[in-house]
Coordinates of C-alpha atoms and ligand atoms in Angstrom, one line a residue:
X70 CA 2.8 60.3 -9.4
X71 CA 2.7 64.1 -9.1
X72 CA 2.6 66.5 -12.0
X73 CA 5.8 67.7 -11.2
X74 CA 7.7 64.8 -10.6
X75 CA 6.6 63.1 -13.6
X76 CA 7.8 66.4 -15.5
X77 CA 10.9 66.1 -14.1
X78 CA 11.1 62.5 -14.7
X79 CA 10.4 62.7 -18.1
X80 CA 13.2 65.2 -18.3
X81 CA 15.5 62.9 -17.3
X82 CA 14.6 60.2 -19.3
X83 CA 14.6 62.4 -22.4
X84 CA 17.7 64.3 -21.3
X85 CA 18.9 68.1 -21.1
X86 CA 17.9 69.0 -25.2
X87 CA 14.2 68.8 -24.3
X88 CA 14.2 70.2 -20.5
X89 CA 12.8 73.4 -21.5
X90 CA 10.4 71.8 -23.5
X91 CA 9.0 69.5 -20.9
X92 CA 10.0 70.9 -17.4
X93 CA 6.7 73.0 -16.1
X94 CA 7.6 77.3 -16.2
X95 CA 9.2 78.7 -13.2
X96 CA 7.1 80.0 -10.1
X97 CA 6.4 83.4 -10.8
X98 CA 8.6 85.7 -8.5
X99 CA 8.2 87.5 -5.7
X100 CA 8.4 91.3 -5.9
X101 CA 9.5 93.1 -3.0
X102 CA 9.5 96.8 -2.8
X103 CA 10.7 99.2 -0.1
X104 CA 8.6 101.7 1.4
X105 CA 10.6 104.7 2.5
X106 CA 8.4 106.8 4.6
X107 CA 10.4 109.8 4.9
X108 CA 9.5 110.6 1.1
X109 CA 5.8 112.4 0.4
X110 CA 3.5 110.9 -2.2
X111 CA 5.7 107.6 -1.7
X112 CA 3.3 105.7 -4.3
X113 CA 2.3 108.2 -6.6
X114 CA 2.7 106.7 -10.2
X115 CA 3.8 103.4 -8.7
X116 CA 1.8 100.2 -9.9
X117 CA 1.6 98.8 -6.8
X118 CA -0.1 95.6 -8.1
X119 CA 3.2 94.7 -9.8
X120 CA 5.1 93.8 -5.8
X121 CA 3.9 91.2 -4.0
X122 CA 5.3 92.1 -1.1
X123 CA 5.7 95.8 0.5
X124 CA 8.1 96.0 3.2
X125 CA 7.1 99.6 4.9
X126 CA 10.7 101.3 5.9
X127 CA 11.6 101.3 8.8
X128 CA 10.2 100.8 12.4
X129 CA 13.3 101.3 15.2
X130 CA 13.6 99.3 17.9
X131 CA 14.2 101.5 20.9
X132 CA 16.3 101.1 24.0
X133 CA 12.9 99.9 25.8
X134 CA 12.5 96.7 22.9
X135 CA 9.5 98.4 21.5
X136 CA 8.9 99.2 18.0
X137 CA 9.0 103.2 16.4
X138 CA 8.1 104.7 13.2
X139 CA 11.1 106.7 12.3
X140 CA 8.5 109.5 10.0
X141 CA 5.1 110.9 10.8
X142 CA 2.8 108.4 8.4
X143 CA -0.4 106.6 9.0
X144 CA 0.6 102.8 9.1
X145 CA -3.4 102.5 8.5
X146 CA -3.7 104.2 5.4
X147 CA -0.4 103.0 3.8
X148 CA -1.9 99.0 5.0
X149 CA -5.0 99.4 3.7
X150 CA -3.3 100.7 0.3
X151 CA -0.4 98.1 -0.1
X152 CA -3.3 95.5 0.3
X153 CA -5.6 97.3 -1.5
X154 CA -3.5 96.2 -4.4
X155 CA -3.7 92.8 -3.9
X156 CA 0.1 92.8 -2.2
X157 CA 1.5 91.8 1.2
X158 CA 1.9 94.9 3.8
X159 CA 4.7 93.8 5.8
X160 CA 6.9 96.7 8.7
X161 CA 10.4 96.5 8.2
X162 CA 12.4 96.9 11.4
X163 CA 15.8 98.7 11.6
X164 CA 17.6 100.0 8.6
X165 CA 21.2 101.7 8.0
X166 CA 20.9 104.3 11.1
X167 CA 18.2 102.7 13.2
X168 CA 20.2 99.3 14.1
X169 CA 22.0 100.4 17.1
X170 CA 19.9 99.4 19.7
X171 CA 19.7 95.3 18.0
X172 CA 22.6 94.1 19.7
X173 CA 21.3 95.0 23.3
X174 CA 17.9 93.6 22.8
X175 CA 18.7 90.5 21.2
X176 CA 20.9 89.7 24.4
X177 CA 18.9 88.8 27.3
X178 CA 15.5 86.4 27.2
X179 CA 14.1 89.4 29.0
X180 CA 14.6 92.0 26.7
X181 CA 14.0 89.5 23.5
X182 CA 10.7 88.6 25.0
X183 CA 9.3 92.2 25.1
X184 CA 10.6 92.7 21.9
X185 CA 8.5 89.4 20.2
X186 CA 5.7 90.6 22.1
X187 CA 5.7 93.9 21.2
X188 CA 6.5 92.8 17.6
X189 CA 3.5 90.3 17.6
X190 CA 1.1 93.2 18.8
X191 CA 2.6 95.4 16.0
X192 CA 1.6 93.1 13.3
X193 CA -1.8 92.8 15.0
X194 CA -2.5 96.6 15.5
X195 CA -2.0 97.2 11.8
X196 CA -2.9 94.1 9.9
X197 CA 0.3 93.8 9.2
X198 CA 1.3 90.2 6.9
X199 CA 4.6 89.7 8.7
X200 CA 8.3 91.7 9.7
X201 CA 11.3 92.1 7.9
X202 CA 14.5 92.3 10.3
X203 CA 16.6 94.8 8.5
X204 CA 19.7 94.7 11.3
X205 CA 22.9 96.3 10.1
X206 CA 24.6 93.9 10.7
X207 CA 25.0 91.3 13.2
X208 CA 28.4 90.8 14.5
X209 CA 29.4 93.7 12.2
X210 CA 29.4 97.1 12.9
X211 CA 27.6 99.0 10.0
X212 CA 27.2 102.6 11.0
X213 CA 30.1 103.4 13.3
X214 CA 28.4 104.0 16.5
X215 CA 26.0 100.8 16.3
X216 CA 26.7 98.4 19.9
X217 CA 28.5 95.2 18.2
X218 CA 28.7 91.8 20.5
X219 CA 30.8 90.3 17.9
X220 CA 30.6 87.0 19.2
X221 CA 27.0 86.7 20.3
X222 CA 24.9 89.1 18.2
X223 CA 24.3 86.4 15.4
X224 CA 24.0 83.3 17.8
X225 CA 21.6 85.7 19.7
X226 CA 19.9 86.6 16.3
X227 CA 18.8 83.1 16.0
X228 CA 17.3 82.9 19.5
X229 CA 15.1 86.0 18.9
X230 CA 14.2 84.1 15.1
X231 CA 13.1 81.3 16.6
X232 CA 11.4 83.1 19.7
X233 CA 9.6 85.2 16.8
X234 CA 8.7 82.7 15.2
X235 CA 7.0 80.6 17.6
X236 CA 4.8 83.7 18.8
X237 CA 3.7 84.2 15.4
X238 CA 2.4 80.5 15.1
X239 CA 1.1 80.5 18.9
X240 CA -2.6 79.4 18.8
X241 CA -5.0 82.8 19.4
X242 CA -1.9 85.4 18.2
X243 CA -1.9 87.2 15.4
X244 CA -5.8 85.4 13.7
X245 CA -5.1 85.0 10.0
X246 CA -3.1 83.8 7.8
X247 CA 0.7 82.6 8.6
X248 CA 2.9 85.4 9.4
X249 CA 6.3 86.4 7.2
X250 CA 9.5 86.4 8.9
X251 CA 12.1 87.7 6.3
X252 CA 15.6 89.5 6.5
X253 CA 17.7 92.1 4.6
X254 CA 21.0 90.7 4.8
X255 CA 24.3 91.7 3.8
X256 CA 26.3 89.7 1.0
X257 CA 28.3 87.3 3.6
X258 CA 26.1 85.4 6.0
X259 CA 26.0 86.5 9.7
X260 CA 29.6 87.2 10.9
X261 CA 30.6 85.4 14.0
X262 CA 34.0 87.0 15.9
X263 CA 34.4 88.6 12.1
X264 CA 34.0 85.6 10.6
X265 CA 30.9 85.1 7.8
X266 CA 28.9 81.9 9.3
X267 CA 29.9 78.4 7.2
X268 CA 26.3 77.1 8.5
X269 CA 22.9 79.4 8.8
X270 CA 20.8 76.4 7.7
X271 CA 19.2 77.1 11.3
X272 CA 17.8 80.2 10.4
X273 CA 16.0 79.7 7.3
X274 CA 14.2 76.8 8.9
X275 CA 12.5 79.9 11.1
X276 CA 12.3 82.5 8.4
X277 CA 10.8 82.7 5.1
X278 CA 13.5 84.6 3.0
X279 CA 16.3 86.6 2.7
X280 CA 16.8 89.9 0.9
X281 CA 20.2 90.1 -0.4
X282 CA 21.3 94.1 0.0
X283 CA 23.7 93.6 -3.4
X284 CA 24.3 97.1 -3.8
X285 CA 26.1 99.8 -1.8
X286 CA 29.1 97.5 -3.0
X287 CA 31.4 100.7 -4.3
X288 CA 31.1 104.5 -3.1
X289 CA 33.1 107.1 -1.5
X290 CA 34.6 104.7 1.1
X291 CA 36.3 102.8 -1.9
X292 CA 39.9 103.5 -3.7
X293 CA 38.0 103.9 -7.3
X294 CA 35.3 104.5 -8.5
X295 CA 33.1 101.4 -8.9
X296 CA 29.8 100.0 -9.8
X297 CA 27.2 100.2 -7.0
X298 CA 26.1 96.6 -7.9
X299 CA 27.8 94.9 -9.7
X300 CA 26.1 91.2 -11.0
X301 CA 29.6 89.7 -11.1
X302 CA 32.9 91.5 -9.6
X303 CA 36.4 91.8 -11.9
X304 CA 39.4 90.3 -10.2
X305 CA 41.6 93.1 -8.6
X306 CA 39.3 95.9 -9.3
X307 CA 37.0 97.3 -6.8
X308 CA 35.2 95.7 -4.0
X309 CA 35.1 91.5 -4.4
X310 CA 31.9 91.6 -3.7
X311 CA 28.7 91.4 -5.6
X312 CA 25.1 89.9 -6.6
X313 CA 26.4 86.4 -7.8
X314 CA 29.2 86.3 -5.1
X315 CA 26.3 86.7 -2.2
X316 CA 23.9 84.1 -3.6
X317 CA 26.9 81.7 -3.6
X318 CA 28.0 82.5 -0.4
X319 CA 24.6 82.1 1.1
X320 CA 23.7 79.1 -0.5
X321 CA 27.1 77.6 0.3
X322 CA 26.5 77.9 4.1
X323 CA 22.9 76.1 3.6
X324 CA 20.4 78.8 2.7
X325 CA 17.7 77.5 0.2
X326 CA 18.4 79.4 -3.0
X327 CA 14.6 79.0 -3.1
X328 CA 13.9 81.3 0.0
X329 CA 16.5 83.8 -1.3
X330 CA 15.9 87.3 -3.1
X331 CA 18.1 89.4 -5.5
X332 CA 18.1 93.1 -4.2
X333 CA 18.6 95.3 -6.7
X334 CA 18.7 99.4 -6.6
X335 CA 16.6 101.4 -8.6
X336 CA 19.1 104.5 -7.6
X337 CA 22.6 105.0 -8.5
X338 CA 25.7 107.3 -6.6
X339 CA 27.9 110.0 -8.1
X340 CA 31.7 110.5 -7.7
X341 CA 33.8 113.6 -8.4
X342 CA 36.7 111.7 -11.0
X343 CA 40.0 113.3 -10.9
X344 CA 40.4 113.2 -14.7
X345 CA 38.1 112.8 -17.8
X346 CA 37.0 108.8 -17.4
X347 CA 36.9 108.6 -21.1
X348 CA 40.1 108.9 -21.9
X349 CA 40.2 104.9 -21.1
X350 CA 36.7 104.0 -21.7
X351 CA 36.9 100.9 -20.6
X352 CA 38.2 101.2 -17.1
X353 CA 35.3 101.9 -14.4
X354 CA 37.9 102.5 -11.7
X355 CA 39.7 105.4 -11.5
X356 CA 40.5 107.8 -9.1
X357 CA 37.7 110.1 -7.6
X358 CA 38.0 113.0 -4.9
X359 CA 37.0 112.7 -1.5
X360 CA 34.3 114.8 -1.9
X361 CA 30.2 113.8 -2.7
X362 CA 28.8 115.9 -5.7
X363 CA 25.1 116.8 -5.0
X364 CA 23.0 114.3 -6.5
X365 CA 19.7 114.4 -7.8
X366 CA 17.0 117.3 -6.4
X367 CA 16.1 115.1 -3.8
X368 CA 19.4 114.4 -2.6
X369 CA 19.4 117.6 0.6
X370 CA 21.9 117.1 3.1
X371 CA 21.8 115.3 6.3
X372 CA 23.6 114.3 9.5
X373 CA 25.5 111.5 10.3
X374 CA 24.4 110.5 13.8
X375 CA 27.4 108.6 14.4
X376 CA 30.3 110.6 12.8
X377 CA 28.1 113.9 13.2
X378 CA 28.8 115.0 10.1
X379 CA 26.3 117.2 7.2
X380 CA 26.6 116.2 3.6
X381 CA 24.8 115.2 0.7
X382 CA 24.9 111.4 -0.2
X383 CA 25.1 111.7 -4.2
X384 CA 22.6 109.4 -4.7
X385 CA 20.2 109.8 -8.1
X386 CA 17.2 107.9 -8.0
X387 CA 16.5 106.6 -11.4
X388 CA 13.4 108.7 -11.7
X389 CA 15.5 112.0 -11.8
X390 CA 18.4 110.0 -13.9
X391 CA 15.2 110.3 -16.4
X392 CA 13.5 113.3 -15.4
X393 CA 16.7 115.8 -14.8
X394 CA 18.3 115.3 -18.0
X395 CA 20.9 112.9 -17.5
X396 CA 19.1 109.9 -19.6
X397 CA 17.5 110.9 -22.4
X398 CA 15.9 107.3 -23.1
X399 CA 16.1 104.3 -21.0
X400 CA 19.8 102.9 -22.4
X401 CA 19.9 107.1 -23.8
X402 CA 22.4 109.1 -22.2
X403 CA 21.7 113.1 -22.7
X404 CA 24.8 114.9 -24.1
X405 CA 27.2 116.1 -22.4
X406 CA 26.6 113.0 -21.0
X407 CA 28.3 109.6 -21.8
X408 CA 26.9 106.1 -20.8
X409 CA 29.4 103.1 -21.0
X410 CA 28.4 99.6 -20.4
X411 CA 30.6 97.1 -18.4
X412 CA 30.2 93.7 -19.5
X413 CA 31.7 92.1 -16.7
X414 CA 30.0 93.3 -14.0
X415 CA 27.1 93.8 -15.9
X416 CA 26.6 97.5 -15.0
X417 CA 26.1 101.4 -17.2
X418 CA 27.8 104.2 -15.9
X419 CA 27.6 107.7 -16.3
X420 CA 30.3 110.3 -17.3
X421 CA 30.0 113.9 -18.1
X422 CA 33.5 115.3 -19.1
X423 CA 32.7 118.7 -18.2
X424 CA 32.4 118.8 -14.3
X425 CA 34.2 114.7 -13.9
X426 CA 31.0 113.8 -12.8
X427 CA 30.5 109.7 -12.9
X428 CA 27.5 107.9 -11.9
X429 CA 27.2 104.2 -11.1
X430 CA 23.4 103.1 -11.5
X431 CA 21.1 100.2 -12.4
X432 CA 19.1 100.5 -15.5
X433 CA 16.6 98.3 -17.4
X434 CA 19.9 96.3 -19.0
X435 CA 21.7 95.5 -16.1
X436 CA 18.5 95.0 -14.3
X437 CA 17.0 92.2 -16.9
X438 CA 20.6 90.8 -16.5
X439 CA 20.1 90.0 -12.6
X440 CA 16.8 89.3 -13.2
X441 CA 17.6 86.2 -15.6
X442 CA 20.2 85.6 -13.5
X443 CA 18.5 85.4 -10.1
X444 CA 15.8 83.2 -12.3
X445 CA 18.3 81.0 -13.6
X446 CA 19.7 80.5 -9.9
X447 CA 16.3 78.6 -9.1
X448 CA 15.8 82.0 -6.6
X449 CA 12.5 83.1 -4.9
X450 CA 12.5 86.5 -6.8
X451 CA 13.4 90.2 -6.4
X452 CA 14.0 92.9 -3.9
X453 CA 13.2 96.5 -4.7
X454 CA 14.9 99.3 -3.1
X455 CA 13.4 101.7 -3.2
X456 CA 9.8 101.6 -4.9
X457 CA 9.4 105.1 -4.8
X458 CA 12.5 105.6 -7.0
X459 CA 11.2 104.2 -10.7
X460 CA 10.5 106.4 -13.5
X461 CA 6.8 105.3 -14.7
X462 CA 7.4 101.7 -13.8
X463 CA 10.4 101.4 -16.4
X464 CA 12.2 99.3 -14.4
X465 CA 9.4 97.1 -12.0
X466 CA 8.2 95.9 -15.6
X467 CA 11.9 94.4 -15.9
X468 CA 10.9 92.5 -13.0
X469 CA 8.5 91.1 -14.8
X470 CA 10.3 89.2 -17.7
X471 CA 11.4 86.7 -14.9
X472 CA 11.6 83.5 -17.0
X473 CA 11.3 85.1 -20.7
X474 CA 13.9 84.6 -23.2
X475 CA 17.1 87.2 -23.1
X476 CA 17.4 89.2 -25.8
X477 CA 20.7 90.2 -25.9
Ligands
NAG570 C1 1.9 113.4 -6.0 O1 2.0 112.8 -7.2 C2 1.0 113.0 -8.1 C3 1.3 112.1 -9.4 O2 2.6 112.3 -9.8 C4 1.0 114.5 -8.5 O3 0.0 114.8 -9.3 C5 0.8 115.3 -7.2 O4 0.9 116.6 -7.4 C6 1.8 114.9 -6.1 N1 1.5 115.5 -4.8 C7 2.4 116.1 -4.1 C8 2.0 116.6 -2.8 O5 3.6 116.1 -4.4
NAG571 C1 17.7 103.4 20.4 O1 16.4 103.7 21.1 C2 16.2 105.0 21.5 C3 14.8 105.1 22.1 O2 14.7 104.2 23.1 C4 16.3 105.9 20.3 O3 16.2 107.3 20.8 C5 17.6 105.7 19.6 O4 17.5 106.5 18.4 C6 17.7 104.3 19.2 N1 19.0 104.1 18.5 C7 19.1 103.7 17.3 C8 20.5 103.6 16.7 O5 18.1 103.4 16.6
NAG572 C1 45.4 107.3 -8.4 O1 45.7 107.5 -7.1 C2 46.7 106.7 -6.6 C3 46.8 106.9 -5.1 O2 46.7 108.2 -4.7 C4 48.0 107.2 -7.3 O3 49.1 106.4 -6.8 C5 47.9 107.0 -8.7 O4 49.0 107.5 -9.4 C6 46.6 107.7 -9.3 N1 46.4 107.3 -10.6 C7 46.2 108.2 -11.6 C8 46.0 107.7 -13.0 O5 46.2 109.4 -11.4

């Protein structure tokens, strides 16, 4: 008998008081940061060694079905570091604004044939350990100008998979060792005619995991303010949507929890309240203006191709949470500042009474709370976004508690 199954069946026979005791650990995690090109000195400070995979943000498929960078980097040098640390170097293909031209390529056997092919060479060019289809979203418009097939782009989705796929394996392609198919996906499976899918069992048997985007969940587009990622949502308030929601969603319409990973930000996003928060505590959602406050030094405006509007985003990366005076420790709001935790959704948030500044984020709490979480779930392990974004690895070392004992 195997190791593992005699484990297991002497769990059984001894029942659930001494499962802990007798089952073998959990499979370390995988850790999977972003890469996000269009920032300078993107690893500096980062202990890369901690990820064990690097997903390099973003390549765009063009109009042609070939593969761009979207920033001026060398894809050798950035390779050759990501594996210099022992971790996977894979090119993640698409993103929020580059997903336009998906829907048009995945449609004709033609146009998805160039595009495998010129994937396949991609991976071979650079060494590369596999590609991360980051299409938002299939069946679903995310940015408002993207080409949505609403019926076909996820049926379509699956052709191109298994297309992939199959190239990737083909004997004298791509020499080494197997290639990684993963996703980013949103927190409902694949829509079909707006609809999420009840069966995607197909295309995990093609790719190797999903990374479940579970943040973005409130912002400006919402009625209230809101956490950005919430672990668990509160009935009637703010989006229904969050961490523990998506893995039940995906696992419900046949993805193996096993090839799944919890996404969590290391960033958070400002609002402009309309009154002092504080004056009920306890209540994340209140109203909020419909204008974003300037978020941390990095945060310099930019276009929206599709609406063709300048702003800033009010995004703070945790780093300048830390570094900028907002967070004077890493639970340690700096005065004027307030931090308030929300036990339900598992999330701190930021107030400062004097400009009704609030600030949904991610810390090393609610972080160690979707970690045990995500652990407890039986799921493959974490996604990162963005790497560049922690403050002297406060936050990767979270990552790494996968399995230890909550101290709450
Ligand atoms: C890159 O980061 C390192 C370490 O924080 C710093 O010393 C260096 O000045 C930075 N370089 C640039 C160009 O920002
Ligand atoms: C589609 O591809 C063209 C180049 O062929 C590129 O200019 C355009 O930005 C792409 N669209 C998106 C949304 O990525
Ligand atoms: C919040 O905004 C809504 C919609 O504009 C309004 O009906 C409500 O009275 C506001 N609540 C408070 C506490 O100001």
């Amino acid at each position: 008998m195997h190791a593992w199954s005699a484990a297991i069946a002497l769990a059984l026979a001894l029942g659930t008081a001494v499962r802990a005791a007798v089952l073998p650990a959990a499979p370390a995690p995988i850790v999977v940061g972003y890469y996000t090109t269009w920032y300078k000195n993107q690893t500096a400070g980062v202990d890369l060694s901690k990820y064990t995979h690097v997903n390099i943000a973003f390549a765009s498929p063009t109009t042609q079905s070939g593969l761009e960078l979207l920033d001026d980097i060398s894809m050798s040098d950035a390779v050759s570091e990501i594996h210099a640390a022992n971790a996977k170097a894979i090119i993640s293909v698409g993103g929020w604004t580059n997903s336009g031209n998906f829907s048009d390529i995945v449609k004709s056997d033609a146009t998805r044939a160039t595009f495998v092919k010129n994937i396949a060479a991609f991976l071979d060019q650079y060494g590369l350990d596999g590609v991360d289809i980051d299409w938002e979203y299939p069946g679903n418009p995310g940015d408002t100008c993207n080409v949505v097939d609403k019926a076909n782009d996820t049926p379509n989705l699956l052709k191109l998979l298994r297309e992939l796929r199959a190239a990737l394996d083909g004997a004298g392609k791509c020499g080494g060792a197997r290639k990684l198919i993963t996703m980013a996906v949103a927190l409902a499976p694949f829509r079909v005619n707006g609809e999420p899918s009840k069966d995607v069992s197909e295309f995990a048997r093609v790719a190797d995991y999903i990374h479940l985007m579970a943040y973005d969940v409130n912002g400006l587009w919402s009625e209230t303010t809101g956490p950005n990622a919430p672990l668990f949502f509160e009935d009637g308030k703010g989006a229904a949507s969050s961490l523990a929601a998506g893995i039940d969603a995906w696992t419900a319409a046949g993805w193996p929890a096993h090839k799944i990973t919890a996404g969590v930000p290391f960033y958070g996003r400002a609002l402009t309240a309309t009154a002092n928060m504080l004056l009920e505590p306890n209540n994340q959602y209140q109203n909020h203006t419909a204008v974003l406050p300037q978020g941390d030094v990095e945060d310099l405006p930019a276009t929206d191709v599709c609406a063709g509007t300048t702003g800033v985003s009010g995004q703070w990366m945790y780093k300048y949470l830390r570094s900028e005076g907002v967070l004077k420790g890493p639970t340690e709001a700096a005065a004027p500042w307030v931090r308030t935790w929300d036990d339900t959704t598992k999330t701190p948030w930021l107030f400062n009474p004097q400009t009704n500044t609030f600030i949904t984020y991610d810390d090393a709490q609610s972080i160690k709370a979707k970690v045990d979480y995500a652990a407890s779930k039986g799921l493959a392990g974490i996604m990162v976004w963005a790497l560049y974004n922690d403050y002297q690895n406060e936050l990767l070392d979270v990552l790494h508690t996968w399995g230890a004992p909550t101290s709450s």
